[in-house]
């Protein structure tokens, strides 16, 4: 057997996407982006910035464009590596909306109308565009276009992911086996990062009290101020527990950014007060995020470099997308495009 006869091993495909929301916070980083980064050696990874999803609710075009670049710079700064993975913008790849159309034609309308995110988002708007109803179909297309096996997502995307699985199965049954039925990957337990100001709710960019949200690109003095003014709990012991949501959250953060078990940290701080503890959390978070922010700042205004990353991501994604799309068009019964 010579090496030349061997087929190159193909890695299973991971795909995940996020809307270009602007600034990523510590919960996005520890709960999601770090995990994506860890998959880059073992999987062929597609990381999409879904600008077409972003226009399903009212938005400002100039902000969308700026946020799309900024998100790319933040992902790269967090360790998503364009030499290993495909980082692309959804609107750069022909196939997402095309496949969404076909999947939409086999998708029961009722299933879309019952989506909880659709109901939530439409309640918040005066007029609702049809694109908002179609959002989950486009998301299914994002996933199936690349034949993803694993899709890392937040728990809030469970219903959307179920739809993607249903549509894959329905297409396979209606036409013939074509798509992998993708599996969700909900991340590691224990990385739910809560607001520093109201530790009963998740850290969020839409929290009215922004002192509770740590952004990756916050300057060190801002991070320190927010952490030192985090709410703690009654008593003075540094230990995790349901009766101590504030301290538990800070322990969780410290554990995640230092890769040390909670029990070790509880030992280290036994007999010490909240003040020392918070100072340590602030130092550790800053040590972890400062290189990320610096890398971001180098990159974010280098539009040429960001465009180059988008180009190589789109080239690779487009190749995979055309492969799927032409197969799907053939099975659907469309006449082959004359060359
Ligand atoms: N709806 C997802 C979210 O808001 C974003 C998304 C769009 C996505 N397409 C996707 C996530 C495909 C995973 C796979 O988080």
CSV table of C-alpha atoms and ligand atoms in Angstrom, one decimal:
chain,number,residue,atom,x,y,z
A,1,UNK,CA,0.0,0.0,0.0
A,2,UNK,CA,1.4,3.3,-0.9
A,3,UNK,CA,0.3,6.5,0.7
A,4,UNK,CA,-0.9,7.9,-2.7
A,5,UNK,CA,-3.7,5.2,-2.8
A,6,UNK,CA,-5.1,6.3,0.5
A,7,UNK,CA,-8.1,8.7,0.5
A,8,UNK,CA,-7.4,11.7,2.6
A,9,UNK,CA,-9.2,11.2,5.9
A,10,UNK,CA,-12.2,13.5,6.0
A,11,UNK,CA,-13.0,15.0,9.3
A,12,UNK,CA,-16.6,15.2,10.6
A,13,UNK,CA,-18.1,18.6,10.0
A,14,UNK,CA,-18.9,21.0,12.8
A,15,UNK,CA,-21.0,24.1,12.0
A,16,UNK,CA,-22.2,26.9,14.1
A,17,UNK,CA,-23.3,30.4,13.5
A,18,UNK,CA,-24.1,33.5,15.4
A,19,UNK,CA,-25.7,36.8,14.6
A,20,UNK,CA,-23.3,39.8,14.3
A,21,UNK,CA,-24.6,41.3,17.6
A,22,UNK,CA,-21.7,43.6,18.3
A,23,UNK,CA,-19.8,43.0,21.5
A,24,UNK,CA,-19.4,39.5,22.8
A,25,UNK,CA,-19.6,39.0,26.6
A,26,UNK,CA,-17.9,36.7,29.0
A,27,UNK,CA,-20.9,34.3,28.9
A,28,UNK,CA,-20.6,34.0,25.1
A,29,UNK,CA,-16.9,33.4,25.4
A,30,UNK,CA,-16.8,30.8,28.2
A,31,UNK,CA,-20.1,29.1,27.3
A,32,UNK,CA,-19.6,29.0,23.5
A,33,UNK,CA,-16.7,30.4,21.7
A,34,UNK,CA,-14.0,28.7,23.7
A,35,UNK,CA,-15.6,25.3,23.0
A,36,UNK,CA,-15.8,26.0,19.3
A,37,UNK,CA,-12.0,26.8,19.4
A,38,UNK,CA,-11.3,23.4,21.0
A,39,UNK,CA,-13.0,21.6,18.1
A,40,UNK,CA,-10.8,23.0,15.4
A,41,UNK,CA,-8.2,20.2,15.3
A,42,UNK,CA,-10.6,17.3,15.3
A,43,UNK,CA,-13.3,18.6,13.0
A,44,UNK,CA,-13.7,20.5,9.8
A,45,UNK,CA,-15.2,23.6,11.3
A,46,UNK,CA,-17.5,26.1,9.6
A,47,UNK,CA,-18.2,29.3,11.7
A,48,UNK,CA,-20.8,31.5,10.1
A,49,UNK,CA,-21.8,35.1,10.9
A,50,UNK,CA,-25.4,35.1,9.9
A,51,UNK,CA,-26.1,38.6,8.6
A,52,UNK,CA,-29.2,37.4,6.8
A,53,UNK,CA,-30.7,36.3,10.0
A,54,UNK,CA,-29.8,39.7,11.5
A,55,UNK,CA,-32.2,41.5,9.2
A,56,UNK,CA,-35.3,39.6,10.3
A,57,UNK,CA,-36.0,42.4,12.9
A,58,UNK,CA,-35.6,46.1,12.6
A,59,UNK,CA,-31.9,47.2,12.3
A,60,UNK,CA,-29.6,49.9,10.9
A,61,UNK,CA,-27.5,48.9,7.8
A,62,UNK,CA,-24.4,50.8,8.9
A,63,UNK,CA,-24.4,49.1,12.3
A,64,UNK,CA,-24.9,45.7,10.7
A,65,UNK,CA,-21.8,46.2,8.5
A,66,UNK,CA,-19.7,47.4,11.4
A,67,UNK,CA,-20.8,44.7,13.7
A,68,UNK,CA,-20.1,42.0,11.1
A,69,UNK,CA,-16.5,43.1,10.9
A,70,UNK,CA,-16.2,43.6,14.6
A,71,UNK,CA,-17.6,40.1,15.3
A,72,UNK,CA,-15.1,38.5,12.9
A,73,UNK,CA,-12.3,40.4,14.7
A,74,UNK,CA,-13.5,39.2,18.1
A,75,UNK,CA,-13.8,35.6,17.0
A,76,UNK,CA,-10.3,35.6,15.6
A,77,UNK,CA,-9.1,37.2,18.8
A,78,UNK,CA,-10.8,34.5,20.8
A,79,UNK,CA,-8.8,31.8,18.9
A,80,UNK,CA,-11.0,30.8,16.0
A,81,UNK,CA,-8.2,30.3,13.5
A,82,UNK,CA,-8.7,31.1,9.9
A,83,UNK,CA,-5.9,28.8,8.9
A,84,UNK,CA,-7.7,25.9,10.5
A,85,UNK,CA,-11.4,26.8,10.2
A,86,UNK,CA,-13.7,28.4,7.7
A,87,UNK,CA,-15.0,31.8,9.0
A,88,UNK,CA,-17.5,33.2,6.7
A,89,UNK,CA,-20.4,35.6,6.3
A,90,UNK,CA,-23.7,34.0,5.4
A,91,UNK,CA,-24.5,36.5,2.7
A,92,UNK,CA,-21.2,35.7,0.9
A,93,UNK,CA,-22.2,32.2,0.2
A,94,UNK,CA,-24.8,31.3,-2.5
A,95,UNK,CA,-26.9,28.4,-1.2
A,96,UNK,CA,-28.2,29.4,2.2
A,97,UNK,CA,-31.4,31.2,1.0
A,98,UNK,CA,-31.7,28.8,-2.0
A,99,UNK,CA,-31.7,25.7,0.2
A,100,UNK,CA,-34.0,27.5,2.7
A,101,UNK,CA,-36.6,27.9,-0.1
A,102,UNK,CA,-36.7,24.2,-0.8
A,103,UNK,CA,-36.8,23.2,2.9
A,104,UNK,CA,-39.5,25.8,3.4
A,105,UNK,CA,-41.6,24.1,0.8
A,106,UNK,CA,-41.7,20.9,2.9
A,107,UNK,CA,-41.9,22.6,6.3
A,108,UNK,CA,-45.3,22.6,7.9
A,109,UNK,CA,-46.5,26.2,8.5
A,110,UNK,CA,-47.8,25.3,11.9
A,111,UNK,CA,-44.4,24.2,13.2
A,112,UNK,CA,-43.0,27.7,12.4
A,113,UNK,CA,-45.9,29.5,14.0
A,114,UNK,CA,-45.4,27.5,17.2
A,115,UNK,CA,-41.7,28.4,17.6
A,116,UNK,CA,-41.3,30.2,20.9
A,117,UNK,CA,-38.7,32.6,19.6
A,118,UNK,CA,-41.0,33.6,16.8
A,119,UNK,CA,-43.8,34.3,19.2
A,120,UNK,CA,-41.5,36.2,21.6
A,121,UNK,CA,-39.9,38.3,18.9
A,122,UNK,CA,-43.2,39.1,17.1
A,123,UNK,CA,-44.8,40.2,20.3
A,124,UNK,CA,-42.1,42.9,20.6
A,125,UNK,CA,-42.7,44.4,17.2
A,126,UNK,CA,-45.5,46.4,15.6
A,127,UNK,CA,-45.2,44.7,12.2
A,128,UNK,CA,-43.7,41.3,11.6
A,129,UNK,CA,-41.9,40.5,8.4
A,130,UNK,CA,-42.3,37.0,6.8
A,131,UNK,CA,-38.5,36.6,7.2
A,132,UNK,CA,-39.0,36.3,11.0
A,133,UNK,CA,-41.3,33.3,10.5
A,134,UNK,CA,-38.8,31.8,8.1
A,135,UNK,CA,-35.8,32.3,10.4
A,136,UNK,CA,-35.7,28.7,11.6
A,137,UNK,CA,-35.9,27.4,8.0
A,138,UNK,CA,-32.9,29.5,7.0
A,139,UNK,CA,-31.1,28.2,10.1
A,140,UNK,CA,-31.9,24.6,9.0
A,141,UNK,CA,-30.4,25.5,5.6
A,142,UNK,CA,-27.2,26.9,7.3
A,143,UNK,CA,-26.7,23.5,9.0
A,144,UNK,CA,-27.8,21.1,6.2
A,145,UNK,CA,-25.9,22.9,3.5
A,146,UNK,CA,-22.6,21.8,5.0
A,147,UNK,CA,-23.9,18.3,6.1
A,148,UNK,CA,-22.9,19.1,9.7
A,149,UNK,CA,-22.8,16.3,12.1
A,150,UNK,CA,-22.3,18.4,15.2
A,151,UNK,CA,-23.9,21.8,15.9
A,152,UNK,CA,-22.8,23.6,19.0
A,153,UNK,CA,-25.7,25.9,20.1
A,154,UNK,CA,-27.2,27.4,23.2
A,155,UNK,CA,-30.1,25.7,24.9
A,156,UNK,CA,-32.3,28.4,23.6
A,157,UNK,CA,-31.8,27.0,20.1
A,158,UNK,CA,-33.1,23.6,20.9
A,159,UNK,CA,-36.5,24.0,19.1
A,160,UNK,CA,-34.7,25.4,16.0
A,161,UNK,CA,-32.3,22.5,16.0
A,162,UNK,CA,-35.2,20.0,16.3
A,163,UNK,CA,-36.7,21.6,13.2
A,164,UNK,CA,-33.4,21.2,11.3
A,165,UNK,CA,-33.4,17.5,12.2
A,166,UNK,CA,-37.1,17.1,11.2
A,167,UNK,CA,-36.5,18.8,7.8
A,168,UNK,CA,-33.4,16.7,7.1
A,169,UNK,CA,-35.4,13.5,7.8
A,170,UNK,CA,-38.4,14.8,5.8
A,171,UNK,CA,-36.2,15.7,2.8
A,172,UNK,CA,-34.5,12.3,3.0
A,173,UNK,CA,-37.8,10.5,3.1
A,174,UNK,CA,-39.5,12.7,0.4
A,175,UNK,CA,-36.7,12.5,-2.1
A,176,UNK,CA,-33.9,10.1,-1.1
A,177,UNK,CA,-31.2,10.0,1.6
A,178,UNK,CA,-29.2,13.2,1.3
A,179,UNK,CA,-28.6,14.9,4.6
A,180,UNK,CA,-26.9,13.9,7.8
A,181,UNK,CA,-29.3,14.3,10.7
A,182,UNK,CA,-27.3,16.8,12.8
A,183,UNK,CA,-26.8,16.5,16.5
A,184,UNK,CA,-26.9,19.4,18.9
A,185,UNK,CA,-24.0,20.0,21.3
A,186,UNK,CA,-25.1,22.1,24.2
A,187,UNK,CA,-21.6,22.7,25.7
A,188,UNK,CA,-20.2,21.8,29.0
A,189,UNK,CA,-22.3,22.0,32.1
A,190,UNK,CA,-21.3,24.6,34.7
A,191,UNK,CA,-20.4,27.3,32.2
A,192,UNK,CA,-23.6,29.2,32.6
A,193,UNK,CA,-22.4,32.7,33.4
A,194,UNK,CA,-24.9,34.9,35.2
A,195,UNK,CA,-25.2,38.7,35.5
A,196,UNK,CA,-22.9,40.2,38.1
A,197,UNK,CA,-25.8,42.5,39.2
A,198,UNK,CA,-28.6,40.0,39.2
A,199,UNK,CA,-27.1,36.5,39.4
A,200,UNK,CA,-30.5,34.8,38.9
A,201,UNK,CA,-30.5,35.8,35.3
A,202,UNK,CA,-28.0,35.0,32.5
A,203,UNK,CA,-25.3,37.5,31.6
A,204,UNK,CA,-26.7,39.3,28.7
A,205,UNK,CA,-26.1,42.1,26.3
A,206,UNK,CA,-29.7,43.3,26.7
A,207,UNK,CA,-29.5,43.5,30.5
A,208,UNK,CA,-30.8,47.0,31.5
A,209,UNK,CA,-28.0,47.1,34.1
A,210,UNK,CA,-24.9,46.9,32.0
A,211,UNK,CA,-22.7,46.8,35.1
A,212,UNK,CA,-23.6,43.1,35.3
A,213,UNK,CA,-22.2,42.3,31.9
A,214,UNK,CA,-18.5,41.8,31.2
A,215,UNK,CA,-17.5,42.4,27.6
A,216,UNK,CA,-14.4,40.8,26.1
A,217,UNK,CA,-13.3,44.2,24.7
A,218,UNK,CA,-14.0,46.2,27.9
A,219,UNK,CA,-10.8,48.0,29.0
A,220,UNK,CA,-9.2,46.4,32.1
A,221,UNK,CA,-10.3,49.2,34.4
A,222,UNK,CA,-13.9,48.8,33.3
A,223,UNK,CA,-13.7,45.0,34.0
A,224,UNK,CA,-12.2,45.6,37.4
A,225,UNK,CA,-14.9,48.1,38.4
A,226,UNK,CA,-17.7,45.8,37.3
A,227,UNK,CA,-16.3,42.9,39.1
A,228,UNK,CA,-15.5,44.8,42.4
A,229,UNK,CA,-19.1,46.0,42.4
A,230,UNK,CA,-20.7,42.6,41.7
A,231,UNK,CA,-23.4,41.7,44.2
A,232,UNK,CA,-22.5,39.1,46.7
A,233,UNK,CA,-24.6,37.3,49.2
A,234,UNK,CA,-25.3,37.4,52.9
A,235,UNK,CA,-22.6,35.9,55.2
A,236,UNK,CA,-18.9,36.2,54.4
A,237,UNK,CA,-17.8,32.8,53.3
A,238,UNK,CA,-16.5,32.2,49.8
A,239,UNK,CA,-18.3,29.0,48.9
A,240,UNK,CA,-20.6,27.9,46.1
A,241,UNK,CA,-24.3,27.0,46.9
A,242,UNK,CA,-27.9,27.6,45.9
A,243,UNK,CA,-28.1,30.1,48.8
A,244,UNK,CA,-25.2,32.0,47.3
A,245,UNK,CA,-25.9,32.9,43.7
A,246,UNK,CA,-23.6,35.9,43.5
A,247,UNK,CA,-20.5,34.2,45.0
A,248,UNK,CA,-21.2,31.0,43.1
A,249,UNK,CA,-21.2,32.9,39.8
A,250,UNK,CA,-17.9,34.6,40.7
A,251,UNK,CA,-16.4,31.2,41.6
A,252,UNK,CA,-17.7,29.8,38.4
A,253,UNK,CA,-16.0,32.6,36.5
A,254,UNK,CA,-12.8,32.3,38.4
A,255,UNK,CA,-12.8,28.5,37.8
A,256,UNK,CA,-13.4,28.9,34.1
A,257,UNK,CA,-10.7,31.6,33.5
A,258,UNK,CA,-8.1,29.8,35.6
A,259,UNK,CA,-9.0,26.2,34.7
A,260,UNK,CA,-9.0,25.3,38.4
A,261,UNK,CA,-11.8,23.3,40.2
A,262,UNK,CA,-14.2,25.2,42.4
A,263,UNK,CA,-13.3,23.1,45.4
A,264,UNK,CA,-9.6,24.3,45.2
A,265,UNK,CA,-10.7,27.9,45.0
A,266,UNK,CA,-13.1,27.5,48.0
A,267,UNK,CA,-10.1,26.1,50.0
A,268,UNK,CA,-7.8,28.9,49.0
A,269,UNK,CA,-10.4,31.5,50.1
A,270,UNK,CA,-11.5,29.9,53.3
A,271,UNK,CA,-11.2,32.4,56.1
A,272,UNK,CA,-10.8,35.3,53.6
A,273,UNK,CA,-13.4,37.9,52.8
A,274,UNK,CA,-15.3,38.9,49.7
A,275,UNK,CA,-13.0,41.8,49.1
A,276,UNK,CA,-9.8,39.7,48.5
A,277,UNK,CA,-11.8,37.2,46.5
A,278,UNK,CA,-13.3,39.8,44.1
A,279,UNK,CA,-9.8,41.3,43.6
A,280,UNK,CA,-8.5,37.9,42.6
A,281,UNK,CA,-11.5,37.4,40.2
A,282,UNK,CA,-10.8,40.8,38.6
A,283,UNK,CA,-7.1,40.0,38.2
A,284,UNK,CA,-7.8,36.6,36.7
A,285,UNK,CA,-10.5,37.9,34.3
A,286,UNK,CA,-8.2,40.7,33.1
A,287,UNK,CA,-5.3,38.4,32.7
A,288,UNK,CA,-7.4,36.2,30.5
A,289,UNK,CA,-9.2,38.8,28.4
A,290,UNK,CA,-6.4,41.4,28.0
A,291,UNK,CA,-4.6,39.5,25.2
A,292,UNK,CA,-8.0,39.0,23.5
A,293,UNK,CA,-8.8,42.7,23.6
A,294,UNK,CA,-5.3,43.6,22.3
A,295,UNK,CA,-5.6,41.2,19.4
A,296,UNK,CA,-9.0,42.5,18.6
A,297,UNK,CA,-7.8,46.1,18.6
A,298,UNK,CA,-5.0,45.2,16.2
A,299,UNK,CA,-7.4,43.5,13.9
A,300,UNK,CA,-10.6,45.5,13.9
A,301,UNK,CA,-9.5,48.4,11.8
A,302,UNK,CA,-7.5,46.2,9.4
A,303,UNK,CA,-10.3,45.9,7.0
A,304,UNK,CA,-8.0,44.4,4.3
A,305,UNK,CA,-7.0,41.5,6.7
A,306,UNK,CA,-10.6,40.9,7.7
A,307,UNK,CA,-11.8,40.9,4.1
A,308,UNK,CA,-9.1,38.3,3.3
A,309,UNK,CA,-10.4,36.1,6.1
A,310,UNK,CA,-13.9,36.5,4.8
A,311,UNK,CA,-12.7,35.7,1.3
A,312,UNK,CA,-11.0,32.4,2.2
A,313,UNK,CA,-13.9,31.4,4.4
A,314,UNK,CA,-16.4,32.1,1.7
A,315,UNK,CA,-14.3,30.3,-0.9
A,316,UNK,CA,-14.2,27.1,1.2
A,317,UNK,CA,-17.9,27.4,2.3
A,318,UNK,CA,-19.0,28.1,-1.3
A,319,UNK,CA,-17.4,24.9,-2.6
A,320,UNK,CA,-19.2,22.8,0.0
A,321,UNK,CA,-22.4,24.7,-0.5
A,322,UNK,CA,-22.4,24.2,-4.3
A,323,UNK,CA,-21.8,20.5,-3.8
A,324,UNK,CA,-24.9,20.2,-1.6
A,325,UNK,CA,-27.0,22.5,-3.6
A,326,UNK,CA,-26.5,20.8,-7.0
A,327,UNK,CA,-27.4,17.5,-5.4
A,328,UNK,CA,-30.5,18.9,-3.9
A,329,UNK,CA,-31.6,20.7,-7.1
A,330,UNK,CA,-31.2,17.4,-9.0
A,331,UNK,CA,-33.3,15.5,-6.5
A,332,UNK,CA,-35.9,18.2,-6.4
A,333,UNK,CA,-36.4,17.8,-10.1
A,334,UNK,CA,-35.0,21.0,-11.4
A,335,UNK,CA,-33.6,20.9,-14.9
A,336,UNK,CA,-29.8,21.1,-14.8
A,337,UNK,CA,-28.6,24.6,-15.5
A,338,UNK,CA,-27.3,24.7,-19.2
A,339,UNK,CA,-23.6,25.3,-19.2
B,1,LIG,N1,-30.3,31.3,15.7
B,1,LIG,C1,-28.9,31.2,16.2
B,1,LIG,C2,-28.8,32.0,17.4
B,1,LIG,O1,-29.5,33.0,17.5
B,1,LIG,C3,-27.9,31.6,15.1
B,1,LIG,C4,-27.8,30.6,14.0
B,1,LIG,C5,-28.3,30.9,12.7
B,1,LIG,C6,-27.3,29.3,14.1
B,1,LIG,N2,-28.0,29.8,12.0
B,1,LIG,C7,-27.4,28.8,12.7
B,1,LIG,C8,-26.7,28.6,15.1
B,1,LIG,C9,-26.9,27.6,12.4
B,1,LIG,C10,-26.2,27.3,14.7
B,1,LIG,C11,-26.4,26.8,13.4
B,1,LIG,O2,-28.0,31.7,18.3
